PDB file of C-alpha atoms in Angstrom:
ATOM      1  CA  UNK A   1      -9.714-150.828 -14.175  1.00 59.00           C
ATOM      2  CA  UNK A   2     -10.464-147.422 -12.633  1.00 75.00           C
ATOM      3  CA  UNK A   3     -10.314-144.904 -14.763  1.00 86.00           C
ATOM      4  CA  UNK A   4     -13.599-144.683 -16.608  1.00 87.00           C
ATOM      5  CA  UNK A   5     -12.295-144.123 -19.726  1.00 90.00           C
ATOM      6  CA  UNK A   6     -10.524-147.400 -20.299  1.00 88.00           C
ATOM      7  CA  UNK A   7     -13.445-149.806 -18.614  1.00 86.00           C
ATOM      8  CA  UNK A   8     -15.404-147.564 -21.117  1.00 89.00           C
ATOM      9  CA  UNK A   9     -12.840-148.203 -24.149  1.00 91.00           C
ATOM     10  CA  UNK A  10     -12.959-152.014 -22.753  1.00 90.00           C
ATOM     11  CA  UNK A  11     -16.571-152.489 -23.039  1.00 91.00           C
ATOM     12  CA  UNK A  12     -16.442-151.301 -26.561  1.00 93.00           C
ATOM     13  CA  UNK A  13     -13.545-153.541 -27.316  1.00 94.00           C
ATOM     14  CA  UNK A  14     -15.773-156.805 -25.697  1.00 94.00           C
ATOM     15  CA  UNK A  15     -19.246-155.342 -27.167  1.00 94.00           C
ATOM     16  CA  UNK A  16     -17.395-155.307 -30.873  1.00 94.00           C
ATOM     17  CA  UNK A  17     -16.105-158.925 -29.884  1.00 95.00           C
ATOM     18  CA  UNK A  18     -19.653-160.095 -29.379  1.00 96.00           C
ATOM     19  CA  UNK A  19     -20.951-158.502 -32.680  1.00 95.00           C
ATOM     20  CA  UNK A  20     -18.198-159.846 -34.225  1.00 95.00           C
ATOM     21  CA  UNK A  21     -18.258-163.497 -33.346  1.00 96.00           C
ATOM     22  CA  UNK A  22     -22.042-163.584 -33.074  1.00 95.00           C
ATOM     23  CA  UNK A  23     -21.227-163.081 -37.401  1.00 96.00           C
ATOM     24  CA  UNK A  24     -18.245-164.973 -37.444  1.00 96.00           C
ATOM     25  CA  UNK A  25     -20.125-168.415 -35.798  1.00 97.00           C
ATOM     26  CA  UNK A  26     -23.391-168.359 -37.405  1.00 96.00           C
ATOM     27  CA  UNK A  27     -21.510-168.049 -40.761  1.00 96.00           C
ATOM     28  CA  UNK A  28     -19.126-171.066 -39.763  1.00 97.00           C
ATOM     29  CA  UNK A  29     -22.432-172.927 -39.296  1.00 96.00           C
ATOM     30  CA  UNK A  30     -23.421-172.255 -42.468  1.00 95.00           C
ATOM     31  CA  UNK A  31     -20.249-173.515 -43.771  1.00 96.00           C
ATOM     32  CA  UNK A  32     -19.931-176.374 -42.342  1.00 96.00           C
ATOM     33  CA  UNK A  33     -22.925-177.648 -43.541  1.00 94.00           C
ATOM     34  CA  UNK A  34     -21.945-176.706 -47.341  1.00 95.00           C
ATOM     35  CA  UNK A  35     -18.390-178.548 -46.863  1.00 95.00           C
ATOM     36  CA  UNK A  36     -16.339-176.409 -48.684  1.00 94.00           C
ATOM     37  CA  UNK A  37     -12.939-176.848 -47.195  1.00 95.00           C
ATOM     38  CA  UNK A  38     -11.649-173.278 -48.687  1.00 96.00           C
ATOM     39  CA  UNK A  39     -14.354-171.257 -47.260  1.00 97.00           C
ATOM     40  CA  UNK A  40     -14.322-173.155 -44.204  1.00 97.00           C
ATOM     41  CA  UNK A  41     -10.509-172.750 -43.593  1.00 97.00           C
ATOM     42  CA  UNK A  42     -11.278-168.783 -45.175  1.00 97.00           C
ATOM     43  CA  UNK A  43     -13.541-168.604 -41.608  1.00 97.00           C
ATOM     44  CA  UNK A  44     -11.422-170.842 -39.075  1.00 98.00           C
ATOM     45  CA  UNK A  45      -8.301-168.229 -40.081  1.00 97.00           C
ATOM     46  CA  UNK A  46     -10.914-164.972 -39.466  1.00 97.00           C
ATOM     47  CA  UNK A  47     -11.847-166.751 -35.656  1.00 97.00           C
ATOM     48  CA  UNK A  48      -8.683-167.645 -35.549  1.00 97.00           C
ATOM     49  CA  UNK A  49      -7.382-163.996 -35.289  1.00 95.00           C
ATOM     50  CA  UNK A  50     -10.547-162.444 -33.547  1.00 94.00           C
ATOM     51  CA  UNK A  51      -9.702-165.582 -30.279  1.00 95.00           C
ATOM     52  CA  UNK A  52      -6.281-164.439 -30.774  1.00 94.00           C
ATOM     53  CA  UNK A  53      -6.707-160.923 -30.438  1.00 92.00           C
ATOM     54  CA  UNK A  54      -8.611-161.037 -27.418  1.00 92.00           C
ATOM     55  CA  UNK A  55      -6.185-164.117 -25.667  1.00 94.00           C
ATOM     56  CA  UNK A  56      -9.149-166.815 -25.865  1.00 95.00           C
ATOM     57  CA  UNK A  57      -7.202-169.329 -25.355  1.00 95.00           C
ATOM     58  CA  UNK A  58      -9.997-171.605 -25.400  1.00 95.00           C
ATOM     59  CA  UNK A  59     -11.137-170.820 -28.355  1.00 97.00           C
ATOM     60  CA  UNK A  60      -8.076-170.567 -29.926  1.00 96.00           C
ATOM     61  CA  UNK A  61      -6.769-173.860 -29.833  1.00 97.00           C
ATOM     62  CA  UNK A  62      -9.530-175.681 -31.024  1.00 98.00           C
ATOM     63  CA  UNK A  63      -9.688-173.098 -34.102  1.00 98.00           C
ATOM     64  CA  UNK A  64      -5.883-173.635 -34.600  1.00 98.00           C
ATOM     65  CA  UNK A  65      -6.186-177.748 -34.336  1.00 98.00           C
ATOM     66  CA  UNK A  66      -9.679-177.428 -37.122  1.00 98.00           C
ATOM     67  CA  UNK A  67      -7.616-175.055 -39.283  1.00 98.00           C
ATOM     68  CA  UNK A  68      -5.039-176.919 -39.314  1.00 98.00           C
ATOM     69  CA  UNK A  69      -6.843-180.127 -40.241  1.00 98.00           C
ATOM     70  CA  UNK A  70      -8.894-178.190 -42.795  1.00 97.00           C
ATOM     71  CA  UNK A  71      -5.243-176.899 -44.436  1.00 96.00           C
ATOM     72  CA  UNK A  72      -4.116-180.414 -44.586  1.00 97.00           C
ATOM     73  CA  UNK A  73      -7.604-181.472 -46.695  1.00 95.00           C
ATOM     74  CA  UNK A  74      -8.747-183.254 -44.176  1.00 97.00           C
ATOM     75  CA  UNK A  75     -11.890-182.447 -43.912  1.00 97.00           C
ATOM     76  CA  UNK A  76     -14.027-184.164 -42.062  1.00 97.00           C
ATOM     77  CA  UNK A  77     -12.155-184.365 -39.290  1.00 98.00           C
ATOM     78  CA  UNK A  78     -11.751-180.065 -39.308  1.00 98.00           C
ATOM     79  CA  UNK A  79     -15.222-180.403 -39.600  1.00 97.00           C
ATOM     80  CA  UNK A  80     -15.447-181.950 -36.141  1.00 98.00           C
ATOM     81  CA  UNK A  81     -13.243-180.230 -34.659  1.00 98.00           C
ATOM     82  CA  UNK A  82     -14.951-176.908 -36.068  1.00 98.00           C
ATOM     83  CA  UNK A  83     -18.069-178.399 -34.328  1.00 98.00           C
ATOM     84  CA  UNK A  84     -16.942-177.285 -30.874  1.00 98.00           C
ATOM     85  CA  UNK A  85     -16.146-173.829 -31.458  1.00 98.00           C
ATOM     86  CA  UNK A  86     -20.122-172.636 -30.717  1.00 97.00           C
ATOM     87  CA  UNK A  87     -20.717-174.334 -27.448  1.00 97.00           C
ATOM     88  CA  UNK A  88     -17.045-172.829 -26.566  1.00 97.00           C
ATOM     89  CA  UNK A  89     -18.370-169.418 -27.902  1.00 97.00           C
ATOM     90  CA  UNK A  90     -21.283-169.452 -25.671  1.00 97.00           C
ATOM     91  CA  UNK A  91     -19.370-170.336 -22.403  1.00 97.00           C
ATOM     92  CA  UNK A  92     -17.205-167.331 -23.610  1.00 96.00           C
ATOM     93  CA  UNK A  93     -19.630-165.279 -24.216  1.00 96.00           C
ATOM     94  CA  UNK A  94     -21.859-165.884 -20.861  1.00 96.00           C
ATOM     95  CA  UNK A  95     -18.506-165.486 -18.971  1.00 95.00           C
ATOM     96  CA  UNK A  96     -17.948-161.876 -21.308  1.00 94.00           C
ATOM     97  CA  UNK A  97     -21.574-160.652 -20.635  1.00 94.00           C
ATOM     98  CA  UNK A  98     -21.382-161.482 -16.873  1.00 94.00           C
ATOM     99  CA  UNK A  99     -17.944-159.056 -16.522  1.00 90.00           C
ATOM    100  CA  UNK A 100     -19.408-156.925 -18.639  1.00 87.00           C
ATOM    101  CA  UNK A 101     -23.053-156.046 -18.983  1.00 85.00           C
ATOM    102  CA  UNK A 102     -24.534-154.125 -21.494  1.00 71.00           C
TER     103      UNK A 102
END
């Protein structure tokens, strides 16, 4: 990355990731705790693209494997699995912040 233009277009791209699944986790939190296996799976789906999107692979497959389990009504065990996305976020996110500081 040398041209200034795209680190500059980058760290928009990573600040609008941080935003976004700053939102996206605290409301899964929320959810959880409600157990509502439609909104939950309605939220895995949204991380689910955003870890996508940005090649988390991380991420990504544990949001695939709680998805998944929340699709098939089984919900306890989505619930679990959902568990480990925010301690996964925050490695991510340290590792983001430390490429790219505000």
């Amino acid at each position: 990355m040398n041209d200034p233009e795209d680190l500059a277009w980058l760290k928009e791209m990573v600040g609008s990731l941080l935003e976004n699944m700053a939102t996206r986790v605290e409301n899964l939190e929320g959810l959880l705790s409600l157990k509502n296996q439609k909104d939950i799976q309605s939220e895995l789906h949204q991380i689910k693209g955003v870890a996508a999107n940005f090649g988390l692979a991380a991420l990504s497959e544990v949001v695939v494997k709680a998805e998944a389990l929340a699709k098939q009504g089984i919900l306890d065990e989505s619930i679990t699995e959902a568990k480990k996305i925010p301690p996964i976020w925050q490695t991510t996110r340290e590792e983001l912040l430390k490429r790219f500081p505000n």
